[in-house]
């Protein structure tokens, strides 16, 4: 089984639920509930990130989502034309381990968790920025379902 | 954001009648908590039974609530779905919040304290 599905959504946080539901619907045909949760979580964080930090919550810009399905993995690309994510932010996310002291309220994070959640939810995360736009590629390996 | 609340003794039980606490709703949730705490409610049980999805903004809003009630307050969560529980485990927030399966249990445990 293979194929691809493309979605495009306006840069409006109220519309991210539509992307989430579409991605969830496609992935539920292919993967376990737990895997689908992880993909939905990562896609929502990625699209939110583009809208909030890339476009500064300014409506009227496109966020493009593409799902490529193979027998053993689902690859999701998030494309945008916003200013690129700073490298320092990517490095910080890669190092995030949620190893805060739970007894110390001041240490418990309230923000800055999105990229770390993406990294922990997916098997591979790549980001590239070019003059024609940015692409976050997220890959989730999926165990073969019976009969596939 | 649709949140219905009722008082159980010194506790405020807030039922979130939404499927998601996400970036589109987290500000409204924080405002709700901020308003309640500002009016004197610092022992709050949040019923998340209907909530199927929480993102990092929603998680941040819940952490805001926990911090807002203060160290001698209560900000307990009830009825986490498997999906939401997986997020809590991944981010280690399951160590941070008092979690209960039902409102009845949360009320029973915290009514005496």
PDB file of C-alpha atoms in Angstrom:
ATOM      1  CA  UNK A   1       0.000   0.000   0.000  1.00  0.00           C
ATOM      2  CA  UNK A   2       1.283   3.478  -0.800  1.00  0.00           C
ATOM      3  CA  UNK A   3       0.178   6.916  -1.813  1.00  0.00           C
ATOM      4  CA  UNK A   4       0.071  10.464  -0.681  1.00  0.00           C
ATOM      5  CA  UNK A   5      -2.450  12.978   0.554  1.00  0.00           C
ATOM      6  CA  UNK A   6      -2.035  16.741   0.582  1.00  0.00           C
ATOM      7  CA  UNK A   7      -3.809  19.273   2.737  1.00  0.00           C
ATOM      8  CA  UNK A   8      -3.522  23.010   2.924  1.00  0.00           C
ATOM      9  CA  UNK A   9      -4.796  25.130   5.780  1.00  0.00           C
ATOM     10  CA  UNK A  10      -4.890  28.819   6.550  1.00  0.00           C
ATOM     11  CA  UNK A  11      -2.604  30.000   9.358  1.00  0.00           C
ATOM     12  CA  UNK A  12      -5.377  30.042  11.950  1.00  0.00           C
ATOM     13  CA  UNK A  13      -5.080  28.035  15.174  1.00  0.00           C
ATOM     14  CA  UNK A  14      -8.840  27.385  15.107  1.00  0.00           C
ATOM     15  CA  UNK A  15      -8.362  25.361  11.914  1.00  0.00           C
ATOM     16  CA  UNK A  16      -5.620  23.050  13.190  1.00  0.00           C
ATOM     17  CA  UNK A  17      -8.270  20.660  14.485  1.00  0.00           C
ATOM     18  CA  UNK A  18      -9.312  20.047  10.859  1.00  0.00           C
ATOM     19  CA  UNK A  19      -5.777  18.970  10.001  1.00  0.00           C
ATOM     20  CA  UNK A  20      -5.633  16.810  13.112  1.00  0.00           C
ATOM     21  CA  UNK A  21      -8.892  15.050  12.256  1.00  0.00           C
ATOM     22  CA  UNK A  22      -7.863  14.476   8.639  1.00  0.00           C
ATOM     23  CA  UNK A  23      -4.451  13.089   9.592  1.00  0.00           C
ATOM     24  CA  UNK A  24      -6.029  10.921  12.262  1.00  0.00           C
ATOM     25  CA  UNK A  25      -8.582   9.546   9.814  1.00  0.00           C
ATOM     26  CA  UNK A  26      -5.935   8.569   7.268  1.00  0.00           C
ATOM     27  CA  UNK A  27      -3.533   7.073   9.779  1.00  0.00           C
ATOM     28  CA  UNK A  28      -6.155   5.028  11.627  1.00  0.00           C
ATOM     29  CA  UNK A  29      -6.471   2.901   8.497  1.00  0.00           C
ATOM     30  CA  UNK A  30      -2.790   2.030   8.731  1.00  0.00           C
ATOM     31  CA  UNK A  31      -1.527   2.055  12.268  1.00  0.00           C
ATOM     32  CA  UNK A  32      -2.360   1.395  15.900  1.00  0.00           C
ATOM     33  CA  UNK A  33      -4.190   3.919  18.067  1.00  0.00           C
ATOM     34  CA  UNK A  34      -0.953   4.688  19.923  1.00  0.00           C
ATOM     35  CA  UNK A  35       0.950   5.346  16.699  1.00  0.00           C
ATOM     36  CA  UNK A  36      -1.877   7.511  15.360  1.00  0.00           C
ATOM     37  CA  UNK A  37      -1.847   9.524  18.600  1.00  0.00           C
ATOM     38  CA  UNK A  38       1.871  10.131  18.194  1.00  0.00           C
ATOM     39  CA  UNK A  39       1.484  11.292  14.577  1.00  0.00           C
ATOM     40  CA  UNK A  40      -1.472  13.550  15.403  1.00  0.00           C
ATOM     41  CA  UNK A  41       0.460  15.053  18.314  1.00  0.00           C
ATOM     42  CA  UNK A  42       3.505  15.766  16.160  1.00  0.00           C
ATOM     43  CA  UNK A  43       1.492  17.235  13.268  1.00  0.00           C
ATOM     44  CA  UNK A  44      -0.515  19.511  15.569  1.00  0.00           C
ATOM     45  CA  UNK A  45       2.648  20.743  17.294  1.00  0.00           C
ATOM     46  CA  UNK A  46       4.341  21.361  13.948  1.00  0.00           C
ATOM     47  CA  UNK A  47       1.414  23.274  12.429  1.00  0.00           C
ATOM     48  CA  UNK A  48       0.898  25.260  15.642  1.00  0.00           C
ATOM     49  CA  UNK A  49       4.570  26.131  15.599  1.00  0.00           C
ATOM     50  CA  UNK A  50       4.393  27.500  12.057  1.00  0.00           C
ATOM     51  CA  UNK A  51       1.262  29.547  12.828  1.00  0.00           C
ATOM     52  CA  UNK A  52       2.404  30.917  16.192  1.00  0.00           C
ATOM     53  CA  UNK A  53       6.122  31.408  15.702  1.00  0.00           C
ATOM     54  CA  UNK A  54       6.524  31.429  11.923  1.00  0.00           C
ATOM     55  CA  UNK A  55       3.561  33.614  10.975  1.00  0.00           C
ATOM     56  CA  UNK A  56       3.120  35.284  14.394  1.00  0.00           C
ATOM     57  CA  UNK A  57      -0.572  34.253  14.523  1.00  0.00           C
ATOM     58  CA  UNK A  58      -1.194  36.288  11.389  1.00  0.00           C
ATOM     59  CA  UNK A  59      -3.986  34.730   9.304  1.00  0.00           C
ATOM     60  CA  UNK A  60      -3.937  34.482   5.513  1.00  0.00           C
ATOM     61  CA  UNK A  61      -0.852  32.316   5.001  1.00  0.00           C
ATOM     62  CA  UNK A  62      -0.837  28.718   3.856  1.00  0.00           C
ATOM     63  CA  UNK A  63       0.499  25.785   5.813  1.00  0.00           C
ATOM     64  CA  UNK A  64       0.813  22.721   3.576  1.00  0.00           C
ATOM     65  CA  UNK A  65       0.675  19.228   4.984  1.00  0.00           C
ATOM     66  CA  UNK A  66       1.592  16.178   2.964  1.00  0.00           C
ATOM     67  CA  UNK A  67       1.301  12.560   4.095  1.00  0.00           C
ATOM     68  CA  UNK A  68       3.215   9.904   2.215  1.00  0.00           C
ATOM     69  CA  UNK A  69       2.269   6.387   3.083  1.00  0.00           C
ATOM     70  CA  UNK A  70       4.508   3.371   2.574  1.00  0.00           C
ATOM     71  CA  UNK A  71       4.084  -0.164   3.853  1.00  0.00           C
ATOM     72  CA  UNK A  72       6.386   0.392   6.805  1.00  0.00           C
ATOM     73  CA  UNK A  73       6.217   4.112   7.525  1.00  0.00           C
ATOM     74  CA  UNK A  74       4.242   7.333   7.308  1.00  0.00           C
ATOM     75  CA  UNK A  75       6.124  10.463   6.299  1.00  0.00           C
ATOM     76  CA  UNK A  76       4.576  13.863   7.023  1.00  0.00           C
ATOM     77  CA  UNK A  77       5.929  17.053   5.501  1.00  0.00           C
ATOM     78  CA  UNK A  78       4.917  20.458   6.841  1.00  0.00           C
ATOM     79  CA  UNK A  79       5.750  23.222   4.368  1.00  0.00           C
ATOM     80  CA  UNK A  80       5.553  26.952   4.955  1.00  0.00           C
ATOM     81  CA  UNK A  81       6.934  30.245   3.695  1.00  0.00           C
ATOM     82  CA  UNK A  82       7.463  31.820   7.117  1.00  0.00           C
ATOM     83  CA  UNK A  83      10.821  32.992   8.444  1.00  0.00           C
ATOM     84  CA  UNK A  84      12.843  29.855   9.261  1.00  0.00           C
ATOM     85  CA  UNK A  85      13.148  28.381  12.728  1.00  0.00           C
ATOM     86  CA  UNK A  86      16.360  29.495  14.413  1.00  0.00           C
ATOM     87  CA  UNK A  87      18.991  26.741  14.652  1.00  0.00           C
ATOM     88  CA  UNK A  88      19.327  27.453  18.388  1.00  0.00           C
ATOM     89  CA  UNK A  89      15.668  26.513  18.867  1.00  0.00           C
ATOM     90  CA  UNK A  90      16.195  23.202  17.072  1.00  0.00           C
ATOM     91  CA  UNK A  91      19.282  22.408  19.140  1.00  0.00           C
ATOM     92  CA  UNK A  92      17.418  23.251  22.361  1.00  0.00           C
ATOM     93  CA  UNK A  93      14.557  20.942  21.382  1.00  0.00           C
ATOM     94  CA  UNK A  94      16.974  18.123  20.592  1.00  0.00           C
ATOM     95  CA  UNK A  95      18.429  18.406  24.081  1.00  0.00           C
ATOM     96  CA  UNK A  96      15.092  18.669  25.914  1.00  0.00           C
ATOM     97  CA  UNK A  97      14.559  15.656  28.190  1.00  0.00           C
ATOM     98  CA  UNK A  98      11.734  16.822  30.485  1.00  0.00           C
ATOM     99  CA  UNK A  99      14.107  16.054  33.358  1.00  0.00           C
ATOM    100  CA  UNK A 100      12.803  18.851  35.578  1.00  0.00           C
ATOM    101  CA  UNK A 101      12.412  18.504  39.317  1.00  0.00           C
ATOM    102  CA  UNK A 102       8.692  17.772  39.775  1.00  0.00           C
ATOM    103  CA  UNK A 103       8.870  18.998  43.382  1.00  0.00           C
ATOM    104  CA  UNK A 104      10.075  22.415  42.263  1.00  0.00           C
ATOM    105  CA  UNK A 105       7.134  24.244  40.662  1.00  0.00           C
ATOM    106  CA  UNK A 106       9.439  26.854  39.160  1.00  0.00           C
ATOM    107  CA  UNK A 107      11.151  24.198  37.044  1.00  0.00           C
ATOM    108  CA  UNK A 108       7.983  22.742  35.511  1.00  0.00           C
ATOM    109  CA  UNK A 109       7.795  23.972  31.909  1.00  0.00           C
ATOM    110  CA  UNK A 110       4.739  25.894  30.671  1.00  0.00           C
ATOM    111  CA  UNK A 111       6.009  26.494  27.147  1.00  0.00           C
ATOM    112  CA  UNK A 112       8.764  25.559  24.731  1.00  0.00           C
ATOM    113  CA  UNK A 113       7.725  21.887  24.705  1.00  0.00           C
ATOM    114  CA  UNK A 114       6.384  21.560  21.149  1.00  0.00           C
ATOM    115  CA  UNK A 115       9.525  20.624  19.259  1.00  0.00           C
ATOM    116  CA  UNK A 116      10.619  18.230  21.993  1.00  0.00           C
ATOM    117  CA  UNK A 117       7.223  16.512  21.815  1.00  0.00           C
ATOM    118  CA  UNK A 118       7.592  16.198  18.038  1.00  0.00           C
ATOM    119  CA  UNK A 119      11.018  14.643  18.404  1.00  0.00           C
ATOM    120  CA  UNK A 120       9.825  12.191  21.058  1.00  0.00           C
ATOM    121  CA  UNK A 121       6.666  11.249  19.126  1.00  0.00           C
ATOM    122  CA  UNK A 122       8.305  10.502  15.768  1.00  0.00           C
ATOM    123  CA  UNK A 123      11.177   8.250  14.702  1.00  0.00           C
ATOM    124  CA  UNK A 124      12.942  10.773  12.501  1.00  0.00           C
ATOM    125  CA  UNK A 125      12.637  14.563  12.293  1.00  0.00           C
ATOM    126  CA  UNK A 126      14.419  16.698   9.693  1.00  0.00           C
ATOM    127  CA  UNK A 127      14.191  20.427   9.028  1.00  0.00           C
ATOM    128  CA  UNK A 128      15.432  22.374   6.081  1.00  0.00           C
ATOM    129  CA  UNK A 129      15.035  25.969   5.060  1.00  0.00           C
ATOM    130  CA  UNK A 130      15.450  27.180   1.476  1.00  0.00           C
ATOM    131  CA  UNK A 131      14.627  30.445  -0.258  1.00  0.00           C
ATOM    132  CA  UNK A 132      11.370  28.909  -1.545  1.00  0.00           C
ATOM    133  CA  UNK A 133      10.237  27.812   1.921  1.00  0.00           C
ATOM    134  CA  UNK A 134      10.756  25.626   4.959  1.00  0.00           C
ATOM    135  CA  UNK A 135      10.030  21.946   5.326  1.00  0.00           C
ATOM    136  CA  UNK A 136       9.739  19.892   8.486  1.00  0.00           C
ATOM    137  CA  UNK A 137       9.787  16.196   7.568  1.00  0.00           C
ATOM    138  CA  UNK A 138       8.632  13.769  10.235  1.00  0.00           C
ATOM    139  CA  UNK A 139       8.776  10.011   9.791  1.00  0.00           C
ATOM    140  CA  UNK A 140       6.975   7.393  11.844  1.00  0.00           C
ATOM    141  CA  UNK A 141       7.800   3.733  11.367  1.00  0.00           C
ATOM    142  CA  UNK A 142       4.707   1.571  11.541  1.00  0.00           C
ATOM    143  CA  UNK A 143       4.561  -2.122  12.233  1.00  0.00           C
ATOM    144  CA  UNK A 144       2.857  -4.035   9.464  1.00  0.00           C
ATOM    145  CA  UNK A 145      -0.750  -4.821  10.209  1.00  0.00           C
ATOM    146  CA  UNK A 146      -2.010  -8.352   9.552  1.00  0.00           C
ATOM    147  CA  UNK A 147      -2.964  -8.771   5.930  1.00  0.00           C
ATOM    148  CA  UNK A 148      -0.854  -5.896   4.592  1.00  0.00           C
TER     149      UNK A 148
ATOM    150  CA  UNK B   1     -14.438  27.458  26.083  1.00  0.00           C
ATOM    151  CA  UNK B   2     -17.160  25.374  27.637  1.00  0.00           C
ATOM    152  CA  UNK B   3     -16.367  24.623  31.278  1.00  0.00           C
ATOM    153  CA  UNK B   4     -19.109  23.827  33.791  1.00  0.00           C
ATOM    154  CA  UNK B   5     -18.248  23.993  37.458  1.00  0.00           C
ATOM    155  CA  UNK B   6     -19.856  23.091  40.726  1.00  0.00           C
ATOM    156  CA  UNK B   7     -18.790  23.326  44.334  1.00  0.00           C
ATOM    157  CA  UNK B   8     -18.181  20.233  46.478  1.00  0.00           C
ATOM    158  CA  UNK B   9     -17.443  21.612  49.936  1.00  0.00           C
ATOM    159  CA  UNK B  10     -14.159  23.488  49.685  1.00  0.00           C
ATOM    160  CA  UNK B  11     -13.471  22.022  46.253  1.00  0.00           C
ATOM    161  CA  UNK B  12     -14.372  23.469  42.868  1.00  0.00           C
ATOM    162  CA  UNK B  13     -15.019  20.762  40.282  1.00  0.00           C
ATOM    163  CA  UNK B  14     -14.514  22.118  36.769  1.00  0.00           C
ATOM    164  CA  UNK B  15     -15.799  19.905  33.970  1.00  0.00           C
ATOM    165  CA  UNK B  16     -14.176  20.678  30.618  1.00  0.00           C
ATOM    166  CA  UNK B  17     -16.890  20.122  28.008  1.00  0.00           C
ATOM    167  CA  UNK B  18     -14.476  20.169  25.090  1.00  0.00           C
ATOM    168  CA  UNK B  19     -12.765  17.447  23.071  1.00  0.00           C
ATOM    169  CA  UNK B  20      -9.490  19.332  22.955  1.00  0.00           C
ATOM    170  CA  UNK B  21      -7.344  21.626  25.062  1.00  0.00           C
ATOM    171  CA  UNK B  22      -5.014  22.963  22.415  1.00  0.00           C
ATOM    172  CA  UNK B  23      -3.356  26.135  21.196  1.00  0.00           C
ATOM    173  CA  UNK B  24      -6.736  27.508  20.077  1.00  0.00           C
ATOM    174  CA  UNK B  25      -8.264  27.022  23.539  1.00  0.00           C
ATOM    175  CA  UNK B  26      -5.380  27.206  26.029  1.00  0.00           C
ATOM    176  CA  UNK B  27      -5.664  30.957  26.567  1.00  0.00           C
ATOM    177  CA  UNK B  28      -9.368  30.610  27.428  1.00  0.00           C
ATOM    178  CA  UNK B  29      -8.576  27.794  29.856  1.00  0.00           C
ATOM    179  CA  UNK B  30      -5.892  29.877  31.564  1.00  0.00           C
ATOM    180  CA  UNK B  31      -8.278  32.812  31.826  1.00  0.00           C
ATOM    181  CA  UNK B  32     -10.880  30.571  33.432  1.00  0.00           C
ATOM    182  CA  UNK B  33      -8.411  29.304  36.055  1.00  0.00           C
ATOM    183  CA  UNK B  34      -6.972  32.752  36.640  1.00  0.00           C
ATOM    184  CA  UNK B  35     -10.469  34.133  37.221  1.00  0.00           C
ATOM    185  CA  UNK B  36     -11.432  31.355  39.630  1.00  0.00           C
ATOM    186  CA  UNK B  37      -8.228  31.599  41.645  1.00  0.00           C
ATOM    187  CA  UNK B  38      -8.550  35.380  41.667  1.00  0.00           C
ATOM    188  CA  UNK B  39     -11.976  34.967  43.268  1.00  0.00           C
ATOM    189  CA  UNK B  40     -10.589  32.673  45.959  1.00  0.00           C
ATOM    190  CA  UNK B  41     -10.863  29.134  44.567  1.00  0.00           C
ATOM    191  CA  UNK B  42      -7.532  27.477  45.173  1.00  0.00           C
ATOM    192  CA  UNK B  43      -8.680  23.870  45.440  1.00  0.00           C
ATOM    193  CA  UNK B  44      -9.712  22.864  41.948  1.00  0.00           C
ATOM    194  CA  UNK B  45     -10.470  19.472  40.431  1.00  0.00           C
ATOM    195  CA  UNK B  46     -10.465  19.535  36.630  1.00  0.00           C
ATOM    196  CA  UNK B  47     -12.525  16.822  34.976  1.00  0.00           C
ATOM    197  CA  UNK B  48     -10.926  15.976  31.619  1.00  0.00           C
ATOM    198  CA  UNK B  49     -13.090  12.933  30.887  1.00  0.00           C
ATOM    199  CA  UNK B  50     -14.416  14.425  27.626  1.00  0.00           C
ATOM    200  CA  UNK B  51     -11.015  15.710  26.495  1.00  0.00           C
ATOM    201  CA  UNK B  52      -9.479  13.483  23.838  1.00  0.00           C
ATOM    202  CA  UNK B  53      -6.477  15.593  22.908  1.00  0.00           C
ATOM    203  CA  UNK B  54      -4.086  17.948  24.678  1.00  0.00           C
ATOM    204  CA  UNK B  55      -1.176  19.628  22.914  1.00  0.00           C
ATOM    205  CA  UNK B  56       1.832  21.414  24.411  1.00  0.00           C
ATOM    206  CA  UNK B  57      -0.135  24.658  24.751  1.00  0.00           C
ATOM    207  CA  UNK B  58      -2.905  22.811  26.585  1.00  0.00           C
ATOM    208  CA  UNK B  59      -0.339  21.117  28.765  1.00  0.00           C
ATOM    209  CA  UNK B  60       1.200  24.503  29.492  1.00  0.00           C
ATOM    210  CA  UNK B  61      -2.240  25.815  30.465  1.00  0.00           C
ATOM    211  CA  UNK B  62      -2.677  22.958  32.934  1.00  0.00           C
ATOM    212  CA  UNK B  63       0.780  23.655  34.397  1.00  0.00           C
ATOM    213  CA  UNK B  64      -0.237  27.319  34.664  1.00  0.00           C
ATOM    214  CA  UNK B  65      -3.236  26.220  36.742  1.00  0.00           C
ATOM    215  CA  UNK B  66      -1.072  24.110  39.000  1.00  0.00           C
ATOM    216  CA  UNK B  67       1.295  27.012  39.611  1.00  0.00           C
ATOM    217  CA  UNK B  68      -1.539  29.523  39.958  1.00  0.00           C
ATOM    218  CA  UNK B  69      -3.188  27.730  42.897  1.00  0.00           C
ATOM    219  CA  UNK B  70       0.154  27.723  44.709  1.00  0.00           C
ATOM    220  CA  UNK B  71       1.956  25.106  46.743  1.00  0.00           C
ATOM    221  CA  UNK B  72      -0.780  24.936  49.384  1.00  0.00           C
ATOM    222  CA  UNK B  73      -3.583  24.770  46.827  1.00  0.00           C
ATOM    223  CA  UNK B  74      -4.912  21.817  44.862  1.00  0.00           C
ATOM    224  CA  UNK B  75      -5.078  21.399  41.102  1.00  0.00           C
ATOM    225  CA  UNK B  76      -6.011  17.778  40.468  1.00  0.00           C
ATOM    226  CA  UNK B  77      -6.908  16.202  37.130  1.00  0.00           C
ATOM    227  CA  UNK B  78      -9.531  13.547  36.512  1.00  0.00           C
ATOM    228  CA  UNK B  79     -10.325  11.114  33.716  1.00  0.00           C
ATOM    229  CA  UNK B  80      -7.296  11.338  31.431  1.00  0.00           C
ATOM    230  CA  UNK B  81      -7.894   9.498  28.143  1.00  0.00           C
ATOM    231  CA  UNK B  82      -5.222   7.011  27.015  1.00  0.00           C
ATOM    232  CA  UNK B  83      -3.997   9.557  24.464  1.00  0.00           C
ATOM    233  CA  UNK B  84      -3.704  12.335  27.031  1.00  0.00           C
ATOM    234  CA  UNK B  85      -2.090   9.953  29.511  1.00  0.00           C
ATOM    235  CA  UNK B  86       0.556   9.061  26.931  1.00  0.00           C
ATOM    236  CA  UNK B  87       1.410  12.769  26.581  1.00  0.00           C
ATOM    237  CA  UNK B  88       1.645  13.090  30.350  1.00  0.00           C
ATOM    238  CA  UNK B  89       3.951  10.065  30.590  1.00  0.00           C
ATOM    239  CA  UNK B  90       6.147  11.283  27.736  1.00  0.00           C
ATOM    240  CA  UNK B  91       6.592  14.727  29.258  1.00  0.00           C
ATOM    241  CA  UNK B  92       6.750  13.335  32.818  1.00  0.00           C
ATOM    242  CA  UNK B  93       3.778  15.453  33.825  1.00  0.00           C
ATOM    243  CA  UNK B  94       2.282  12.318  35.389  1.00  0.00           C
ATOM    244  CA  UNK B  95       4.710  12.979  38.259  1.00  0.00           C
ATOM    245  CA  UNK B  96       3.591  16.582  38.598  1.00  0.00           C
ATOM    246  CA  UNK B  97      -0.197  16.412  38.856  1.00  0.00           C
ATOM    247  CA  UNK B  98      -2.462  14.535  41.193  1.00  0.00           C
ATOM    248  CA  UNK B  99      -4.379  12.255  38.826  1.00  0.00           C
ATOM    249  CA  UNK B 100      -7.628  10.415  39.590  1.00  0.00           C
ATOM    250  CA  UNK B 101      -9.847   8.139  37.522  1.00  0.00           C
ATOM    251  CA  UNK B 102     -13.108   9.739  38.646  1.00  0.00           C
ATOM    252  CA  UNK B 103     -14.395  12.953  40.185  1.00  0.00           C
ATOM    253  CA  UNK B 104     -15.879  10.953  43.065  1.00  0.00           C
ATOM    254  CA  UNK B 105     -12.479   9.546  43.969  1.00  0.00           C
ATOM    255  CA  UNK B 106     -10.750  12.917  43.651  1.00  0.00           C
ATOM    256  CA  UNK B 107     -13.374  14.535  45.860  1.00  0.00           C
ATOM    257  CA  UNK B 108     -13.247  11.735  48.446  1.00  0.00           C
ATOM    258  CA  UNK B 109      -9.448  11.850  48.723  1.00  0.00           C
ATOM    259  CA  UNK B 110      -9.216  15.629  48.894  1.00  0.00           C
ATOM    260  CA  UNK B 111     -12.302  16.549  50.913  1.00  0.00           C
ATOM    261  CA  UNK B 112     -10.659  15.772  54.234  1.00  0.00           C
ATOM    262  CA  UNK B 113      -7.396  17.598  53.538  1.00  0.00           C
TER     263      UNK B 113
END
